[in-house]
C-alpha angles and dihedrals in degrees: 000000000000091000090055090048094051091046093049093047091047092048090052093041091237131145130218137206127186135205115196133189096166137059102014102282091306095151093056090044093054094046096046091052089066114096109249094024091123088071092061109021114088104174147322130216124195105202112177096152120070088229089060091049089052098041103039101028105027096238105163121241087230091059091049094046095045101039105016132235090285103058145103091254093053094046089051093048091048093052093045091045097052089045091053094044096049106030090228119158093234135023134198127195134183132189128165152126112275096174150162080183135005099075125126135193089266095040110027124186106285096042109137132176118199118195126197123188141175134164090282098055145288142269133197128208124198124212120184121180135137108263088194090070091059123085111262091236090062090065098051121093 
C-alpha cells in the first residue's frame, strides 16, 4: 500500500506530511522505507503528549479539553497543523486508543480517527473496532 501511495504522489508531483498519535510513527516508517519516498515525504511528527499536539501542531488546548486527544476535532486539527507547519500538499493524521487499556464506553479500545487535509479543506474518518479480537501479530510492525 505504501508503495502505491509514494508512486501516486510522485506521479502527481505532490508532497505529504503526517502527524501521528498512535502506533509509534508507524505510518511515517512505512512510507519512508519505500525507495523514492524522499521526493514526496515532507515530515512526520509523533505527538503522544497533548503538549506536543499543541506545540508542534497547533492543536488548541480548548479542543483537547473539550473533545479529548482521541476525537474528530483533534484529528482534524492535527492534519491541518502538520499541513500548515510543513507546507506539504497533503497531510494525514491519526489518533486513537490502541489499548489494552484507556478505552471508555464512548471511545472503546480500537477507536481511531484518521484526518486528511489539503489546501482546500479537511476530512476525518472514524474507525471503531475491537483490537482485542485481532491477532496480536496483526498489530506489530
